[in-house]
XYZ file of C-alpha atoms in Angstrom:
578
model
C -75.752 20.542 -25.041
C -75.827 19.451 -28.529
C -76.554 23.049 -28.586
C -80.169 22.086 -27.181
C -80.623 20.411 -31.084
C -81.188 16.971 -28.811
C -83.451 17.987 -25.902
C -85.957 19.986 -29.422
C -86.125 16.749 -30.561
C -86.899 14.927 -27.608
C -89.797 17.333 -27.259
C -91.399 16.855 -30.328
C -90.699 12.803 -30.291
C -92.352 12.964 -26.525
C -95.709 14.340 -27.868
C -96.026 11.891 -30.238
C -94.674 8.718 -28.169
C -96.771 9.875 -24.751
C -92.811 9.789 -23.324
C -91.260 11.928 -21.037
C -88.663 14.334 -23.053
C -85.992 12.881 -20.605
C -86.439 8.883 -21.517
C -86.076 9.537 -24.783
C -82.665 12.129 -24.885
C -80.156 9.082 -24.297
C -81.778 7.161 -27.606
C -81.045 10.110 -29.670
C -77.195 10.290 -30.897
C -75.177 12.937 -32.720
C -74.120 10.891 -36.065
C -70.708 10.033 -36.698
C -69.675 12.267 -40.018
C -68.810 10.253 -43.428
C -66.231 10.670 -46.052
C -68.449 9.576 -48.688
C -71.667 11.346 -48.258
C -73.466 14.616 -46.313
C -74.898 12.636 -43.704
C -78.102 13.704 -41.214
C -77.103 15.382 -37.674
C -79.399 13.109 -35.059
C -80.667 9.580 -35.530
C -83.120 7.887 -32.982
C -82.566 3.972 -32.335
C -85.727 3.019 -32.494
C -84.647 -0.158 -31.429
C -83.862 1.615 -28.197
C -86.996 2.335 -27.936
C -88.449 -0.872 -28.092
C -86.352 -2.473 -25.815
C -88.604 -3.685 -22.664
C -90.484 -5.462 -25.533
C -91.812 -8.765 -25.129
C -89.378 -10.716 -28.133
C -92.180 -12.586 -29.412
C -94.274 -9.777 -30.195
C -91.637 -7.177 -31.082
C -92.956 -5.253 -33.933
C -90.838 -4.715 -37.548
C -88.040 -1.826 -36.638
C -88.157 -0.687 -40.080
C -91.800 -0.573 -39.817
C -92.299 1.113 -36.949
C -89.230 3.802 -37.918
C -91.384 4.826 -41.386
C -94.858 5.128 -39.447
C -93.126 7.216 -36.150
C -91.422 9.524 -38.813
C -94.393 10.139 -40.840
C -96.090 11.237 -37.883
C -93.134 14.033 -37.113
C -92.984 17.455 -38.794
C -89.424 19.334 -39.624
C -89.658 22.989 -38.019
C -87.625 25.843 -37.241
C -84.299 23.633 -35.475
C -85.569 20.120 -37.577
C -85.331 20.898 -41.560
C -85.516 17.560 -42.878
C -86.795 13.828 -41.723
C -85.629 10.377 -42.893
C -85.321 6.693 -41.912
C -82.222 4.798 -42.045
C -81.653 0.784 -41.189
C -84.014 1.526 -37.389
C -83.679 4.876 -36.899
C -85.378 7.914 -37.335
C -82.776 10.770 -38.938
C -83.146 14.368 -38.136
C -81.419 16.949 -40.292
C -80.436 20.598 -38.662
C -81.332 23.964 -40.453
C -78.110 24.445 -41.526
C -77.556 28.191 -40.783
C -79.297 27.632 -36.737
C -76.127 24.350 -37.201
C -73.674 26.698 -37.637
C -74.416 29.682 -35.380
C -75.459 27.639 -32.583
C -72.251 25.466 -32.353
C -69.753 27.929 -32.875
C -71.965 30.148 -30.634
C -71.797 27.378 -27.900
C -68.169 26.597 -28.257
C -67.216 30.015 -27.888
C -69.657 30.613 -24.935
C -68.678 27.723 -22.589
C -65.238 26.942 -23.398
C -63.407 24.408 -21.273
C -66.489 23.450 -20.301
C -67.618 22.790 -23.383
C -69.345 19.456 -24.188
C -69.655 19.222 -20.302
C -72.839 21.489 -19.995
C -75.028 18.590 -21.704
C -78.415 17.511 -21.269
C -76.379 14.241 -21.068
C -75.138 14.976 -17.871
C -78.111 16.943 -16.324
C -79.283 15.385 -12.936
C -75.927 13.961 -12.147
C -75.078 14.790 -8.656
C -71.829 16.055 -7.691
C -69.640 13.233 -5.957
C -66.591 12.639 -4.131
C -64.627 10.745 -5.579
C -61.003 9.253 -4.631
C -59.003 8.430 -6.936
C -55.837 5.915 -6.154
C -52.809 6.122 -8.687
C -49.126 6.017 -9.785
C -47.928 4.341 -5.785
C -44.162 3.937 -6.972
C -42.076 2.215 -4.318
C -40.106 4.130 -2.498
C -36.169 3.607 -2.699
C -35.866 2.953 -6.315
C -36.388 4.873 -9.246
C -39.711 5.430 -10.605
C -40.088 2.616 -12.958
C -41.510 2.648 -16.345
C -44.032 -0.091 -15.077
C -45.815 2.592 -13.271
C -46.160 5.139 -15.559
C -49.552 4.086 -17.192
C -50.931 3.858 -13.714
C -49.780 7.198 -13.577
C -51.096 8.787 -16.805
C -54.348 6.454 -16.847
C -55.170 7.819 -12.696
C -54.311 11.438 -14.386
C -56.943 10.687 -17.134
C -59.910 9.376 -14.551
C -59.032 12.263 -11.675
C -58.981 15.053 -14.913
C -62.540 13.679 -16.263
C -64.443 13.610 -12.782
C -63.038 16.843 -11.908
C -64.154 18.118 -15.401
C -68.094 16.723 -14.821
C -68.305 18.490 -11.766
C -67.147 16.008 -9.068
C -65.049 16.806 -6.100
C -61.908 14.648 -6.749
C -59.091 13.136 -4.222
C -55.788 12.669 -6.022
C -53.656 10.187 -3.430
C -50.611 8.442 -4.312
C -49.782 5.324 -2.441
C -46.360 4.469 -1.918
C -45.461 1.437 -1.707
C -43.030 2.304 1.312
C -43.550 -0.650 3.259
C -42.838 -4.107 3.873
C -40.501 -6.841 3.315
C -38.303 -5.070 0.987
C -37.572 -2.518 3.691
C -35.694 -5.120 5.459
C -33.614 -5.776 2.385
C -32.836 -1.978 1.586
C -32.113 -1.620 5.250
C -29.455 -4.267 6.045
C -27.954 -3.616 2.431
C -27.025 0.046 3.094
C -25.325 -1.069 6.708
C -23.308 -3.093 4.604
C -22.925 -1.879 1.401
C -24.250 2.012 1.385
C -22.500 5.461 1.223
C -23.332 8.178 2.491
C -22.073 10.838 -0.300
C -23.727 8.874 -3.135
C -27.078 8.965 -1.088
C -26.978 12.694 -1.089
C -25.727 12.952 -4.615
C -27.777 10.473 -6.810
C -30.224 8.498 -4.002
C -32.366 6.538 -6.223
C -30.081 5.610 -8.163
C -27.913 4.284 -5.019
C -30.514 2.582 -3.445
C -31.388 0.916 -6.074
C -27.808 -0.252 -6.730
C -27.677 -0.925 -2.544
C -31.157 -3.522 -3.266
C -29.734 -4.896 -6.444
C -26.829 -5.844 -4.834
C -28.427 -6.837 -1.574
C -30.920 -9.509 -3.248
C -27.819 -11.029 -4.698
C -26.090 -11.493 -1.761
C -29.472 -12.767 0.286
C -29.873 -15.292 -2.056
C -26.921 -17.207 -1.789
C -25.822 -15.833 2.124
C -29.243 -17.107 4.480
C -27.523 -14.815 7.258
C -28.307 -11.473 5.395
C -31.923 -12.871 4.939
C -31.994 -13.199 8.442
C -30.668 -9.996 9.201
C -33.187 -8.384 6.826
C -35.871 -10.085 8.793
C -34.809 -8.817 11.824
C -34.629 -5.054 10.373
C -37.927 -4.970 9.296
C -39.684 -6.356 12.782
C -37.677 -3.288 14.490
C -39.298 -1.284 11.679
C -42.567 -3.106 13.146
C -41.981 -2.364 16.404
C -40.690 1.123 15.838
C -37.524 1.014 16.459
C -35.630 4.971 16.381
C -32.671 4.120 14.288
C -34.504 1.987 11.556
C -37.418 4.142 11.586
C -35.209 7.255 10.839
C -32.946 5.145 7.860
C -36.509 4.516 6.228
C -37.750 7.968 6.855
C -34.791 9.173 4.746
C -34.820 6.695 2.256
C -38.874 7.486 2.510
C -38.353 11.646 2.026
C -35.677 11.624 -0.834
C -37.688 9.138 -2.999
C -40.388 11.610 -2.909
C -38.206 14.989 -3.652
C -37.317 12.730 -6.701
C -40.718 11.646 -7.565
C -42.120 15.391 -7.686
C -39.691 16.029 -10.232
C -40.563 13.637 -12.392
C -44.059 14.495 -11.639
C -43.950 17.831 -12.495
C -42.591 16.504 -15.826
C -45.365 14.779 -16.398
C -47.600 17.901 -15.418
C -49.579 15.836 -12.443
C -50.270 16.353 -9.445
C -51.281 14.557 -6.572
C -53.690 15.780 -3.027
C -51.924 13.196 -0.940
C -49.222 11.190 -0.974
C -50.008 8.151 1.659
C -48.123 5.042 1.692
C -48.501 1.263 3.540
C -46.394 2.672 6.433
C -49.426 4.981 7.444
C -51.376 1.751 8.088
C -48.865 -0.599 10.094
C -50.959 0.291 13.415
C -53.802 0.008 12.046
C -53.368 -3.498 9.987
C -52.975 -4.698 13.726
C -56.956 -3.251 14.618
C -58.282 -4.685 11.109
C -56.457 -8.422 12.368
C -58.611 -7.627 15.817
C -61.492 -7.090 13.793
C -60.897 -9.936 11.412
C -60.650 -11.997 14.611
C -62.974 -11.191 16.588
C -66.091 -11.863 14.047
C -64.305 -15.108 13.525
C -63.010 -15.141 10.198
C -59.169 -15.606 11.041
C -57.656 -18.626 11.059
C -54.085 -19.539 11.770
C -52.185 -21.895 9.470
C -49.694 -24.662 10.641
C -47.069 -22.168 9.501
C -48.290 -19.409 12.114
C -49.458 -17.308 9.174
C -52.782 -16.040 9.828
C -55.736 -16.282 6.457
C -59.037 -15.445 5.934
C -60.785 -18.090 3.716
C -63.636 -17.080 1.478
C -65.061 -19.908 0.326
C -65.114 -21.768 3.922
C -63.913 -24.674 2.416
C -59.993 -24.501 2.210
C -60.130 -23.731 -1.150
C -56.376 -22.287 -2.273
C -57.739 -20.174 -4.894
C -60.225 -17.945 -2.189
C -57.464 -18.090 0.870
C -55.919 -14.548 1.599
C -53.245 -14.408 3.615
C -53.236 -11.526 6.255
C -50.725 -11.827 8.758
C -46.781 -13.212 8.684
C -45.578 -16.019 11.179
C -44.269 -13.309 13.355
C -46.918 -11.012 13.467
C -46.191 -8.483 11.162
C -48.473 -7.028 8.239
C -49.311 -7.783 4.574
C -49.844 -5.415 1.656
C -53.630 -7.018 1.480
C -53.847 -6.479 5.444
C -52.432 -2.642 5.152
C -54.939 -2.069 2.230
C -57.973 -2.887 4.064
C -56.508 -0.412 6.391
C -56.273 2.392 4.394
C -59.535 1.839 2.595
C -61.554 2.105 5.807
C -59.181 5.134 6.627
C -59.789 6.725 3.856
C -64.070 6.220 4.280
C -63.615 8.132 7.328
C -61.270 10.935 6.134
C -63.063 11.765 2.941
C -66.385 9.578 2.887
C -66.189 9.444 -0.638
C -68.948 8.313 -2.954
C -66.515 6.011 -5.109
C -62.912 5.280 -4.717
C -61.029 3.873 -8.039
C -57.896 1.976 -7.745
C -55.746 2.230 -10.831
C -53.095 -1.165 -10.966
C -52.110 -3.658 -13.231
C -54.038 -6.370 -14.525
C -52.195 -8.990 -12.052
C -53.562 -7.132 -9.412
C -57.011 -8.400 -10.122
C -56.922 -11.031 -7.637
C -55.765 -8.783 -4.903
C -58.468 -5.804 -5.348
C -61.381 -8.750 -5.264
C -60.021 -9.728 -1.965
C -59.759 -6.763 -0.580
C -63.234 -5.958 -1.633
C -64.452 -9.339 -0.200
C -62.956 -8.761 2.819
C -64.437 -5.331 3.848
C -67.606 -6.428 2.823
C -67.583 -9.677 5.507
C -66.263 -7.096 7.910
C -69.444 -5.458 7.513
C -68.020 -2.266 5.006
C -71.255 -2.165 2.795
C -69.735 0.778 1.261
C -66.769 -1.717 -0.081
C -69.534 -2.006 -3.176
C -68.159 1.965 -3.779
C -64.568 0.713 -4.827
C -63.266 -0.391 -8.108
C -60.684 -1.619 -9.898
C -59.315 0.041 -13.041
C -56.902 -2.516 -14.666
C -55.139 -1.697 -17.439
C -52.511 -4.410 -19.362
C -48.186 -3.893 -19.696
C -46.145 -2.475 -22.269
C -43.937 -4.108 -24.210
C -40.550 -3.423 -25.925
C -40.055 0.191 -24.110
C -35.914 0.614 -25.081
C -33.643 3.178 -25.372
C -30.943 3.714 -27.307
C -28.919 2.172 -25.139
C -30.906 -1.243 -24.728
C -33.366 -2.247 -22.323
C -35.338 0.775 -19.860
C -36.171 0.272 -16.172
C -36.315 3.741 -15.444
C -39.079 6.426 -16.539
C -36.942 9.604 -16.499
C -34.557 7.262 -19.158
C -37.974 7.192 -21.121
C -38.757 11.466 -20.595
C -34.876 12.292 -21.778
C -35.196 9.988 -24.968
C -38.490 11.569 -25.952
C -37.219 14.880 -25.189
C -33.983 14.195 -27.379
C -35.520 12.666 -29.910
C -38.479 15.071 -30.477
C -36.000 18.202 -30.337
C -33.821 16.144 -33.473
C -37.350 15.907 -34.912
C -38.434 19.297 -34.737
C -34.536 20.862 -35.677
C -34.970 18.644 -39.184
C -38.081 20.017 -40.039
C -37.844 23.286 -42.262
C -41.066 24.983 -41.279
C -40.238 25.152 -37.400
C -40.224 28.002 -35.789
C -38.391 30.013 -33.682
C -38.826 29.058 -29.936
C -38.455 30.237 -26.497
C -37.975 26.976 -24.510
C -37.349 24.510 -27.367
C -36.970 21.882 -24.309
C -40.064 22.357 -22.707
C -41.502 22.308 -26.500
C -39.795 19.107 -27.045
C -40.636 17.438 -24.052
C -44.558 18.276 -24.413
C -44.789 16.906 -27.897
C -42.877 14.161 -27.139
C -45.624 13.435 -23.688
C -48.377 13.852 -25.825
C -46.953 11.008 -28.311
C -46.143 8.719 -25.483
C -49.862 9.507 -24.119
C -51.631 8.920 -27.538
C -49.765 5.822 -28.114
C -50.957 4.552 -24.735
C -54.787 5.630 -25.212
C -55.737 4.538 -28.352
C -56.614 1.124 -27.345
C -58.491 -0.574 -24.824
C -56.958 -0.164 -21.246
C -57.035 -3.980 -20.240
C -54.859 -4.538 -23.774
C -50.636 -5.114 -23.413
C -49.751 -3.504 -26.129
C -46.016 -3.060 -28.265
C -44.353 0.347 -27.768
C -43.105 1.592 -30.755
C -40.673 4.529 -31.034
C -40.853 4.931 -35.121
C -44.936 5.333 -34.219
C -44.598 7.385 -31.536
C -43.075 10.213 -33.386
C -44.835 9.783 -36.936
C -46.377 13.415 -37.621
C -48.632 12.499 -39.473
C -51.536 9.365 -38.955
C -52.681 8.926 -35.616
C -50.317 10.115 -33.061
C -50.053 12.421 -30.421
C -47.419 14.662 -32.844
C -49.934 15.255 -35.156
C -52.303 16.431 -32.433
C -49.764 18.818 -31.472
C -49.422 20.037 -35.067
C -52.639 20.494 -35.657
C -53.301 22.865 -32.188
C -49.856 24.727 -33.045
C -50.981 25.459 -36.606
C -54.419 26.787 -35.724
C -53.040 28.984 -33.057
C -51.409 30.357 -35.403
C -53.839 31.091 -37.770
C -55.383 33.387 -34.916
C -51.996 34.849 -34.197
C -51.993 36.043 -38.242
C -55.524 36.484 -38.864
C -57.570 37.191 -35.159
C -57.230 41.022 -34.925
C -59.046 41.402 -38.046
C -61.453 38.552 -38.833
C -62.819 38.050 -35.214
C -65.674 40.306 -35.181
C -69.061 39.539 -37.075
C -70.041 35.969 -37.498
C -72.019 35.897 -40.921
C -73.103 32.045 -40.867
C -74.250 31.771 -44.146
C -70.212 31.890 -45.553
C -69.781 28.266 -43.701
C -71.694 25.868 -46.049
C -69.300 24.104 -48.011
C -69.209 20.203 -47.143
C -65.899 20.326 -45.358
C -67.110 22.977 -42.780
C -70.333 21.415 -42.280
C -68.201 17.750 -41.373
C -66.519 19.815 -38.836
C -69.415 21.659 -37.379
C -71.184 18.171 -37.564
C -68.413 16.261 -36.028
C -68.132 19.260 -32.828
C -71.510 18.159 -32.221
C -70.887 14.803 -30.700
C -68.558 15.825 -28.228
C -70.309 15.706 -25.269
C -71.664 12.055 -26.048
C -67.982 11.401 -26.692
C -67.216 12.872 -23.098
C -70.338 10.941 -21.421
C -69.084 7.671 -23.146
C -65.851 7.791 -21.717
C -67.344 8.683 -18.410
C -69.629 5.529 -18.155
C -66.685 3.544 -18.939
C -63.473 5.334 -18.094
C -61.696 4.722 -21.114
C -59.632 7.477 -23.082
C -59.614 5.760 -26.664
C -63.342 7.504 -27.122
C -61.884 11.026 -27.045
C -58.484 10.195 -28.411
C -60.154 8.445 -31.686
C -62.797 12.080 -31.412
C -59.530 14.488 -31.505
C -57.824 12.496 -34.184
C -60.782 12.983 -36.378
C -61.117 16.156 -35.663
C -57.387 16.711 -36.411
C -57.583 15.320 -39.885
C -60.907 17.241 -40.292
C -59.231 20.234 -39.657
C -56.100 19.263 -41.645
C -58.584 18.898 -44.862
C -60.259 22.363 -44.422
C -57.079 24.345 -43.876
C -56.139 23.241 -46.930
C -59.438 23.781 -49.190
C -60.402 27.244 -46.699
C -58.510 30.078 -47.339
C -58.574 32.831 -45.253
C -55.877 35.039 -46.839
C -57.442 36.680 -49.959
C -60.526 35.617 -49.094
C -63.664 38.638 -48.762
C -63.673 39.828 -45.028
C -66.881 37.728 -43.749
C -65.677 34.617 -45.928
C -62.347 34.997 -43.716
C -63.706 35.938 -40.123
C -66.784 32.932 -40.287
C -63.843 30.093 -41.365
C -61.524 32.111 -38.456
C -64.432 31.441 -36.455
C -64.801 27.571 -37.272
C -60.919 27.323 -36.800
C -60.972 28.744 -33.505
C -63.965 26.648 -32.320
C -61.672 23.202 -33.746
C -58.901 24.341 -31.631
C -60.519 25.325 -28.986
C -62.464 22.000 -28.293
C -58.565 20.059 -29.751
C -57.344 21.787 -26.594
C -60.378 20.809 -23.981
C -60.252 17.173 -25.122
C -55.635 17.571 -24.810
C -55.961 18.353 -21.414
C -58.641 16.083 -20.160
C -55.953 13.458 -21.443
C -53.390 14.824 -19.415
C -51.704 16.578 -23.033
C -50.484 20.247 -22.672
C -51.521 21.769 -26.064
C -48.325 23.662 -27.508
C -48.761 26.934 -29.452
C -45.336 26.788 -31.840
C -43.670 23.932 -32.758
């Protein structure tokens, strides 16, 4: 990829370094465009280069960048050579630039960026991908929806490079809290507002449940007692948590299909309360349970009784932990799919509980437990309404929606729409989604509703705008423009940024696959965006002479084009009109 501009100078670098072409493609980078001046199209670190060097004897950088360049000739791809602060600079013929990235765009698109030399010898894996897990009986909470949109991200990008890619959501549909929700609809549950609103009941049935528990110790007992017949498999319990179970999901796919995600399995802690029991055999019989003076059962890492390595796998009475159930269903899952890597997308406070896990399939002799990871990703803060205070996600999806649609009415240069709704409601995701990506992962960060819907700066609107306004320069323009490329009509500086800046998509893409983090091709698109802004304005295509007109068509289509790839990787569903 790179248009094959890379892997040509690899070549002629590897005759004159005695390197394989291959150890040298990673040092050479696509360089990021400036404002300020026309900037070369490769640099090699030559720093990169040097880097098994002894430190004592490590020759001057700057030196040794002058003497490799002088020994390198520009050709036919290569039409001018320079040395920056350690690196070797590269130049592109200008004309082979533009045909040659447009050419590529065109050729490959969605996979564009994906085809690179970057990515060549990496084997196709199978890869599971663990994300969203709401808990069954109340409403999908807002708290789970960057588990949801971050899992969305990962499954997207695997899938994209090739890798076959297990969606599964956990529910958390077990436990403890089943024994609450149980005894609190025998007392305080109806049947008509089950069928009419269910989350919403239940989660009114387990507000008011917890209440009572705390101050009645009989209803704590009672809840106890429902969720050891759950345990044991009792009939009646069994089929109250089965319905409580299916009408949580019918609700989730809603919202899911909201979102535009989909999932390959939906699983849950239930699935594994038989087999907790064979993992506590297990655990058991290679010695590493021990029982407490409580009855509880642990398993303690550090052999010592220290607090902080002490996982606790089994209740008093027998009955399963989330830790216990997890170890389950990762050893299920081995078998089932004997996936390559498995990635586990929770909260930051779930740290402690994925490194046990881990730890504990590993002592039970799991060497493949080195093939699971955690993803953890920090909370939001200050996500309100209009009416105060959210809990609930679909409260978040019907303010967006609202909102955007007020936007979008005020604006004189909207459109006419089909589905101003659906419109609406994909702008709006694409705002929420931007907002969420553009830092690091592990960061909390403060959700802001006056940012979320800016249209211009950095947001997912503007993203939006940007596709929608190119799509309909092709609409206008695309019957008569698209035919002939003639390259030489794209040399001003502002098409050569853009043409400069498509380049480095792929090492965008391959960054944010070595490190699974979206804010690489979120702050890419952005740039691209405002890139695009500045040449729509100084680029006319009306009035201009035919080839003038079809080549910038041409560089238009390639912006939106790749806008769109890089949308829908994120989980955004590019809109057409706004």
């Amino acid at each position: 990829m790179a248009c094959g501009f890379r892997r040509s100078i690899a070549s002629q670098l590897s005759r004159v370094l005695d390197l394989p072409p291959e150890n040298l493609i990673k040092s050479i980078s696509a360089v990021p465009i400036s404002r300020k001046e026309e900037v070369a199209d490769f640099q090699l670190s030559v720093d990169s280069l040097l880097e098994n060097s002894n430190d004592h004897i490590r020759p001057d950088i700057q030196v040794q960048a002058k003497k490799l360049a002088e020994k390198l000739k520009c050709d036919t791809v290569v039409s001018e050579i320079s040395t920056g602060p350690g690196t070797v600079n590269f130049k592109i013929n200008r004309e082979l630039l533009t045909k040659a990235v447009l050419h590529q765009v065109i050729e490959d698109g969605s996979k564009y960026g994906l085809k690179s030399e970057l990515f060549s010898g990496l084997p196709p894996r199978k890869v599971v991908v663990e994300f969203s897990s709401p808990n069954v009986a109340k409403k999908f909470h807002v708290g789970h929806l960057r588990s949801t949109i971050i899992g969305n991200f990962i499954a997207n990008l695997k899938e994209a490079l090739g890798h076959q890619v297990t969606r599964i959501n956990y529910l958390g549909d077990w436990g403890m809290q089943f024994g609450l929700l149980g005894t609190g609809f025998q007392l305080f549950g109806y049947e008509e507002k089950l069928q009419s609103n269910p989350l919403q009941h239940l989660f009114e049935v387990y507000v008011q449940v917890n209440k009572e528990a705390a101050d009645n110790k009989n209803i704590a007992k009672l809840a106890h007692e429902f969720f050891q017949r759950l345990e044991l498999g009792d009939i009646q319990a069994l089929s109250l948590w089965q319905r409580f179970r299916d009408l949580s999901i019918e609700e989730y796919i809603r919202i899911y299909q909201r979102l535009g995600i989909y999932f390959d399995e939906y699983s849950g802690e239930s699935f594994y309360r038989e087999k907790s029991q064979e993992v506590l055999k297990l655990l058991e019989s290679k010695g590493l349970l021990q029982k407490t003076i409580k009855g509880t059962a642990v398993v303690d890492f550090s052999g010592n009784g220290d607090p902080s390595s002490i996982c606790t796998v089994m209740r008093s009475d027998g009955t399963s932990l989330y830790a216990t159930r997890d170890i389950a269903a990762a050893i299920d899952r081995m078998d089932k799919y004997n996936f390559d890597t498995m990635i586990y997308v929770a909260d930051k406070g779930q740290k402690k509980h994925f490194k046990q896990v881990f730890q504990m399939l590993k002592i039970m002799g799991y060497d493949w437990a080195e093939r699971c990871h955690h993803v953890p990703f920090g909370v939001v803060q200050g996500m309100k309404t209009r009416r105060g205070d959210v809990t609930f996600l679909e409260d978040v999806l019907n303010e967006i929606r609202l909102r955007m649609l007020q936007n979008m009415a005020s604006i004189k240069t909207t459109k006419e729409l089909e589905n101003p709704q659906e419109t609406a409601e994909r702008v709006g995701l694409a705002a929420l989604i931007i907002q969420d990506f553009r830092g690091l992962l592990l960061s909390d960060y403060q959700f802001s509703w006056d940012r979320v819907f800016q249209s211009r700066g950095d947001t997912g609107v503007f993203l939006q705008y940007t596709h929608a306004r190119l799509h309909s320069l092709e609409e206008t323009f695309g019957s008569g423009y698209l035919n002939d490329l003639n390259t030489a009509c794209l040399q001003e500086p502002q098409s050569v940024s853009i043409l400069q800046h498509l380049l480095r998509f792929d090492e965008v893409l391959f960054k944010s696959s070595q490190d699974l983090q979206p804010r690489h091709i979120v702050s890419y698109l952005l740039t691209l965006s405002h890139l695009a802004a500045v040449a729509h304005r100084t680029l006319q295509i009306k009035d201009s002479p035919p080839d003038v007109a079809g080549a910038r068509l041409h560089l238009f289509k390639a912006v939106r084009s790749v806008l769109a790839n890089g949308m829908k990787l994120l989980g955004i569903i590019p809109v057409c009109r706004m």
